[in-house]
Amino acid sequence: MIELLWVDGTWAPRGGSPASEALRRALDPRKVKFTYVPYPADFGPATGMGDLSYEESKAIGAAALDRAVTESRELVVVGGYSAGAAVAVKYARDILPRRPRHQVLAVATLGDPHTPVHHGRSGIAGALHVPRPRFTEWAPGDPIADLPLGSPLRTVADLTGWMSVRTPEAAAPGRSRPLNVWRWRSRGGIRSAGPISRVRGGHPQLSRHCAFHGLRRWWPR
């Protein structure tokens, strides 16, 4: 048995986004135990006044994933969707090297802000290496996971990581407007319009592909 410890995206602190649920349903429960790892899933004022910044939320998520791996009785694959993918990457880079007893086989991510460089593109927050085998899926044109390397949206990602209404900069009039780039909801369908909606709306289908053609390499035979 493999346990997939999964961290969902923004607006889904306890899991349940369409993309993550499609992945859960596509896995064989006789071989893979799918477990959501709760965390704040906040993004400063983009998710709500007084919410944690993205970086704070991500750090809490990585700590929660650390505890979940410690408590698991199975061989583990860690992973996540969108902001949850960044949590899994943070755990793998910052915590896992200090946990020699953690039996983590791989890192699996979907719509990853740290998608590796591919054909002049990568995740919006920059490509990051992880110290385990990695399986990453993205939808072509996804602005979170498949962005041109020179895109100005990367600057927005850098500037908003620590924003919250607890800082004067974030509370200043007009300063929260750039955060609209993160208003790409994963719960209850995509609520933004245009190409972004169509790309991210295809993630449930991508999740099923991930289950059948990617994660199965770690399933027990």
GROMACS .gro file of N, CA and C in nm, residues 106-204:
model
  297
  106ALA      N    1   0.838   0.969  -0.367
  106ALA     CA    2   0.834   1.063  -0.480
  106ALA      C    3   0.751   1.185  -0.443
  107VAL      N    4   0.757   1.284  -0.531
  107VAL     CA    5   0.675   1.405  -0.522
  107VAL      C    6   0.591   1.413  -0.648
  108ALA      N    7   0.459   1.429  -0.632
  108ALA     CA    8   0.368   1.437  -0.746
  108ALA      C    9   0.289   1.567  -0.738
  109THR      N   10   0.293   1.647  -0.843
  109THR     CA   11   0.224   1.775  -0.839
  109THR      C   12   0.141   1.798  -0.965
  110LEU      N   13   0.038   1.878  -0.948
  110LEU     CA   14  -0.056   1.911  -1.055
  110LEU      C   15  -0.077   2.062  -1.055
  111GLY      N   16  -0.058   2.127  -1.169
  111GLY     CA   17  -0.073   2.273  -1.175
  111GLY      C   18   0.025   2.342  -1.082
  112ASP      N   19   0.150   2.300  -1.087
  112ASP     CA   20   0.254   2.337  -0.990
  112ASP      C   21   0.314   2.474  -1.020
  113PRO      N   22   0.314   2.569  -0.924
  113PRO     CA   23   0.382   2.698  -0.945
  113PRO      C   24   0.532   2.684  -0.966
  114HIS      N   25   0.588   2.568  -0.931
  114HIS     CA   26   0.732   2.543  -0.948
  114HIS      C   27   0.760   2.437  -1.054
  115THR      N   28   0.672   2.426  -1.152
  115THR     CA   29   0.693   2.333  -1.263
  115THR      C   30   0.832   2.354  -1.325
  116PRO      N   31   0.906   2.246  -1.349
  116PRO     CA   32   1.039   2.260  -1.409
  116PRO      C   33   1.035   2.329  -1.545
  117VAL      N   34   1.149   2.383  -1.586
  117VAL     CA   35   1.160   2.451  -1.715
  117VAL      C   36   1.137   2.352  -1.828
  118HIS      N   37   1.052   2.393  -1.924
  118HIS     CA   38   1.021   2.308  -2.039
  118HIS      C   39   0.990   2.399  -2.158
  119HIS      N   40   1.067   2.389  -2.263
  119HIS     CA   41   1.043   2.464  -2.387
  119HIS      C   42   1.028   2.614  -2.360
  120GLY      N   43   1.115   2.671  -2.277
  120GLY     CA   44   1.111   2.814  -2.250
  120GLY      C   45   1.000   2.857  -2.156
  121ARG      N   46   0.944   2.763  -2.083
  121ARG     CA   47   0.834   2.793  -1.991
  121ARG      C   48   0.861   2.722  -1.858
  122SER      N   49   0.790   2.766  -1.753
  122SER     CA   50   0.797   2.697  -1.624
  122SER      C   51   0.684   2.748  -1.537
  123GLY      N   52   0.681   2.705  -1.410
  123GLY     CA   53   0.581   2.755  -1.317
  123GLY      C   54   0.602   2.902  -1.287
  124ILE      N   55   0.494   2.969  -1.247
  124ILE     CA   56   0.497   3.114  -1.225
  124ILE      C   57   0.595   3.156  -1.116
  125ALA      N   58   0.616   3.070  -1.015
  125ALA     CA   59   0.703   3.104  -0.903
  125ALA      C   60   0.846   3.056  -0.923
  126GLY      N   61   0.877   3.004  -1.041
  126GLY     CA   62   1.013   2.960  -1.070
  126GLY      C   63   1.033   2.812  -1.049
  127ALA      N   64   1.109   2.750  -1.138
  127ALA     CA   65   1.136   2.606  -1.128
  127ALA      C   66   1.224   2.577  -1.007
  128LEU      N   67   1.188   2.472  -0.933
  128LEU     CA   68   1.267   2.430  -0.817
  128LEU      C   69   1.289   2.279  -0.823
  129HIS      N   70   1.410   2.237  -0.793
  129HIS     CA   71   1.444   2.095  -0.788
  129HIS      C   72   1.400   2.037  -0.655
  130VAL      N   73   1.360   1.909  -0.655
  130VAL     CA   74   1.328   1.838  -0.531
  130VAL      C   75   1.415   1.713  -0.522
  131PRO      N   76   1.450   1.670  -0.400
  131PRO     CA   77   1.543   1.558  -0.383
  131PRO      C   78   1.478   1.420  -0.389
  132ARG      N   79   1.377   1.405  -0.471
  132ARG     CA   80   1.311   1.277  -0.492
  132ARG      C   81   1.264   1.270  -0.637
  133PRO      N   82   1.236   1.151  -0.689
  133PRO     CA   83   1.172   1.144  -0.821
  133PRO      C   84   1.045   1.229  -0.821
  134ARG      N   85   1.021   1.295  -0.933
  134ARG     CA   86   0.910   1.392  -0.939
  134ARG      C   87   0.824   1.365  -1.061
  135PHE      N   88   0.693   1.368  -1.038
  135PHE     CA   89   0.598   1.360  -1.148
  135PHE      C   90   0.513   1.486  -1.145
  136THR      N   91   0.517   1.563  -1.251
  136THR     CA   92   0.446   1.691  -1.257
  136THR      C   93   0.362   1.697  -1.384
  137GLU      N   94   0.236   1.733  -1.368
  137GLU     CA   95   0.146   1.750  -1.483
  137GLU      C   96   0.092   1.893  -1.484
  138TRP      N   97   0.070   1.946  -1.602
  138TRP     CA   98   0.013   2.080  -1.616
  138TRP      C   99  -0.068   2.085  -1.743
  139ALA      N  100  -0.162   2.178  -1.747
  139ALA     CA  101  -0.240   2.203  -1.868
  139ALA      C  102  -0.166   2.307  -1.952
  140PRO      N  103  -0.150   2.285  -2.081
  140PRO     CA  104  -0.083   2.384  -2.166
  140PRO      C  105  -0.148   2.521  -2.154
  141GLY      N  106  -0.065   2.622  -2.128
  141GLY     CA  107  -0.116   2.758  -2.115
  141GLY      C  108  -0.162   2.795  -1.976
  142ASP      N  109  -0.154   2.703  -1.881
  142ASP     CA  110  -0.192   2.734  -1.743
  142ASP      C  111  -0.100   2.843  -1.690
  143PRO      N  112  -0.153   2.959  -1.648
  143PRO     CA  113  -0.066   3.069  -1.604
  143PRO      C  114   0.005   3.042  -1.473
  144ILE      N  115  -0.035   2.940  -1.400
  144ILE     CA  116   0.035   2.904  -1.277
  144ILE      C  117   0.150   2.808  -1.306
  145ALA      N  118   0.130   2.715  -1.397
  145ALA     CA  119   0.228   2.607  -1.416
  145ALA      C  120   0.298   2.608  -1.551
  146ASP      N  121   0.252   2.688  -1.645
  146ASP     CA  122   0.307   2.682  -1.781
  146ASP      C  123   0.319   2.823  -1.837
  147LEU      N  124   0.406   2.903  -1.775
  147LEU     CA  125   0.418   3.045  -1.807
  147LEU      C  126   0.552   3.070  -1.878
  148PRO      N  127   0.553   3.156  -1.982
  148PRO     CA  128   0.681   3.190  -2.046
  148PRO      C  129   0.781   3.245  -1.945
  149LEU      N  130   0.907   3.212  -1.962
  149LEU     CA  131   1.009   3.251  -1.864
  149LEU      C  132   1.020   3.402  -1.847
  150GLY      N  133   0.990   3.480  -1.949
  150GLY     CA  134   1.002   3.625  -1.939
  150GLY      C  135   0.873   3.696  -1.902
  151SER      N  136   0.770   3.624  -1.862
  151SER     CA  137   0.640   3.686  -1.835
  151SER      C  138   0.646   3.782  -1.716
  152PRO      N  139   0.584   3.902  -1.728
  152PRO     CA  140   0.579   3.995  -1.614
  152PRO      C  141   0.496   3.943  -1.498
  153LEU      N  142   0.413   3.842  -1.521
  153LEU     CA  143   0.335   3.786  -1.411
  153LEU      C  144   0.425   3.726  -1.303
  154ARG      N  145   0.547   3.690  -1.339
  154ARG     CA  146   0.640   3.636  -1.239
  154ARG      C  147   0.672   3.741  -1.133
  155THR      N  148   0.680   3.867  -1.173
  155THR     CA  149   0.704   3.974  -1.076
  155THR      C  150   0.589   3.986  -0.979
  156VAL      N  151   0.467   3.970  -1.029
  156VAL     CA  152   0.349   3.974  -0.942
  156VAL      C  153   0.357   3.864  -0.839
  157ALA      N  154   0.396   3.745  -0.881
  157ALA     CA  155   0.407   3.633  -0.787
  157ALA      C  156   0.509   3.664  -0.679
  158ASP      N  157   0.622   3.723  -0.716
  158ASP     CA  158   0.725   3.757  -0.617
  158ASP      C  159   0.675   3.861  -0.518
  159LEU      N  160   0.603   3.961  -0.567
  159LEU     CA  161   0.560   4.071  -0.481
  159LEU      C  162   0.447   4.034  -0.386
  160THR      N  163   0.364   3.939  -0.425
  160THR     CA  164   0.245   3.909  -0.345
  160THR      C  165   0.265   3.797  -0.245
  161GLY      N  166   0.378   3.729  -0.247
  161GLY     CA  167   0.396   3.614  -0.160
  161GLY      C  168   0.377   3.641  -0.014
  162TRP      N  169   0.424   3.758   0.034
  162TRP     CA  170   0.415   3.789   0.177
  162TRP      C  171   0.306   3.891   0.207
  163MET      N  172   0.224   3.926   0.111
  163MET     CA  173   0.121   4.028   0.135
  163MET      C  174   0.008   3.976   0.222
  164SER      N  175  -0.034   4.059   0.314
  164SER     CA  176  -0.156   4.038   0.391
  164SER      C  177  -0.202   4.175   0.436
  165VAL      N  178  -0.327   4.186   0.485
  165VAL     CA  179  -0.375   4.317   0.529
  165VAL      C  180  -0.311   4.355   0.662
  166ARG      N  181  -0.226   4.269   0.714
  166ARG     CA  182  -0.153   4.303   0.836
  166ARG      C  183  -0.030   4.387   0.806
  167THR      N  184  -0.003   4.414   0.678
  167THR     CA  185   0.108   4.500   0.641
  167THR      C  186   0.053   4.627   0.576
  168PRO      N  187   0.112   4.744   0.604
  168PRO     CA  188   0.063   4.867   0.542
  168PRO      C  189   0.067   4.861   0.390
  169GLU      N  190   0.168   4.794   0.334
  169GLU     CA  191   0.179   4.787   0.189
  169GLU      C  192   0.059   4.718   0.127
  170ALA      N  193   0.015   4.610   0.190
  170ALA     CA  194  -0.097   4.535   0.135
  170ALA      C  195  -0.227   4.610   0.152
  171ALA      N  196  -0.237   4.690   0.258
  171ALA     CA  197  -0.361   4.760   0.287
  171ALA      C  198  -0.375   4.889   0.209
  172ALA      N  199  -0.269   4.940   0.149
  172ALA     CA  200  -0.273   5.066   0.078
  172ALA      C  201  -0.371   5.060  -0.037
  173PRO      N  202  -0.444   5.171  -0.064
  173PRO     CA  203  -0.542   5.171  -0.173
  173PRO      C  204  -0.477   5.133  -0.305
  174GLY      N  205  -0.544   5.041  -0.374
  174GLY     CA  206  -0.499   4.999  -0.506
  174GLY      C  207  -0.392   4.894  -0.505
  175ARG      N  208  -0.329   4.867  -0.388
  175ARG     CA  209  -0.219   4.771  -0.386
  175ARG      C  210  -0.267   4.627  -0.399
  176SER      N  211  -0.392   4.603  -0.363
  176SER     CA  212  -0.439   4.464  -0.370
  176SER      C  213  -0.481   4.425  -0.511
  177ARG      N  214  -0.489   4.521  -0.601
  177ARG     CA  215  -0.535   4.489  -0.735
  177ARG      C  216  -0.452   4.382  -0.805
  178PRO      N  217  -0.318   4.384  -0.794
  178PRO     CA  218  -0.241   4.279  -0.861
  178PRO      C  219  -0.275   4.139  -0.814
  179LEU      N  220  -0.333   4.129  -0.694
  179LEU     CA  221  -0.366   3.997  -0.642
  179LEU      C  222  -0.474   3.929  -0.724
  180ASN      N  223  -0.541   4.004  -0.811
  180ASN     CA  224  -0.644   3.942  -0.894
  180ASN      C  225  -0.587   3.829  -0.979
  181VAL      N  226  -0.456   3.832  -1.002
  181VAL     CA  227  -0.395   3.724  -1.080
  181VAL      C  228  -0.412   3.590  -1.010
  182TRP      N  229  -0.434   3.592  -0.878
  182TRP     CA  230  -0.447   3.466  -0.803
  182TRP      C  231  -0.593   3.426  -0.784
  183ARG      N  232  -0.687   3.502  -0.837
  183ARG     CA  233  -0.828   3.469  -0.815
  183ARG      C  234  -0.876   3.365  -0.916
  184TRP      N  235  -0.807   3.253  -0.920
  184TRP     CA  236  -0.841   3.144  -1.011
  184TRP      C  237  -0.888   3.028  -0.926
  185ARG      N  238  -1.014   3.030  -0.890
  185ARG     CA  239  -1.065   2.937  -0.790
  185ARG      C  240  -1.069   2.794  -0.840
  186SER      N  241  -1.052   2.702  -0.745
  186SER     CA  242  -1.057   2.560  -0.779
  186SER      C  243  -1.180   2.493  -0.720
  187ARG      N  244  -1.260   2.567  -0.644
  187ARG     CA  245  -1.376   2.506  -0.580
  187ARG      C  246  -1.503   2.552  -0.650
  188GLY      N  247  -1.591   2.459  -0.677
  188GLY     CA  248  -1.720   2.493  -0.736
  188GLY      C  249  -1.709   2.546  -0.877
  189GLY      N  250  -1.606   2.504  -0.948
  189GLY     CA  251  -1.588   2.553  -1.084
  189GLY      C  252  -1.504   2.679  -1.085
  190ILE      N  253  -1.456   2.717  -1.201
  190ILE     CA  254  -1.372   2.834  -1.214
  190ILE      C  255  -1.461   2.957  -1.228
  191ARG      N  256  -1.436   3.059  -1.147
  191ARG     CA  257  -1.524   3.175  -1.146
  191ARG      C  258  -1.468   3.292  -1.224
  192SER      N  259  -1.343   3.282  -1.269
  192SER     CA  260  -1.292   3.386  -1.355
  192SER      C  261  -1.328   3.352  -1.499
  193ALA      N  262  -1.303   3.447  -1.590
  193ALA     CA  263  -1.349   3.428  -1.727
  193ALA      C  264  -1.233   3.412  -1.823
  194GLY      N  265  -1.264   3.368  -1.945
  194GLY     CA  266  -1.166   3.367  -2.051
  194GLY      C  267  -1.076   3.245  -2.051
  195PRO      N  268  -0.957   3.259  -2.115
  195PRO     CA  269  -0.868   3.144  -2.133
  195PRO      C  270  -0.826   3.079  -2.003
  196ILE      N  271  -0.806   3.158  -1.896
  196ILE     CA  272  -0.764   3.101  -1.768
  196ILE      C  273  -0.868   3.002  -1.719
  197SER      N  274  -0.996   3.038  -1.730
  197SER     CA  275  -1.103   2.949  -1.686
  197SER      C  276  -1.100   2.819  -1.764
  198ARG      N  277  -1.081   2.829  -1.893
  198ARG     CA  278  -1.083   2.708  -1.976
  198ARG      C  279  -0.965   2.617  -1.942
  199VAL      N  280  -0.848   2.677  -1.919
  199VAL     CA  281  -0.730   2.597  -1.888
  199VAL      C  282  -0.746   2.528  -1.754
  200ARG      N  283  -0.777   2.604  -1.649
  200ARG     CA  284  -0.785   2.545  -1.516
  200ARG      C  285  -0.909   2.457  -1.503
  201GLY      N  286  -1.011   2.484  -1.582
  201GLY     CA  287  -1.130   2.399  -1.580
  201GLY      C  288  -1.103   2.260  -1.633
  202GLY      N  289  -0.992   2.243  -1.705
  202GLY     CA  290  -0.956   2.111  -1.757
  202GLY      C  291  -0.874   2.027  -1.661
  203HIS      N  292  -0.848   2.077  -1.542
  203HIS     CA  293  -0.763   2.003  -1.449
  203HIS      C  294  -0.822   1.872  -1.399
  204PRO      N  295  -0.954   1.857  -1.382
  204PRO     CA  296  -1.004   1.723  -1.346
  204PRO      C  297  -0.965   1.616  -1.448
   0.00000   0.00000   0.00000
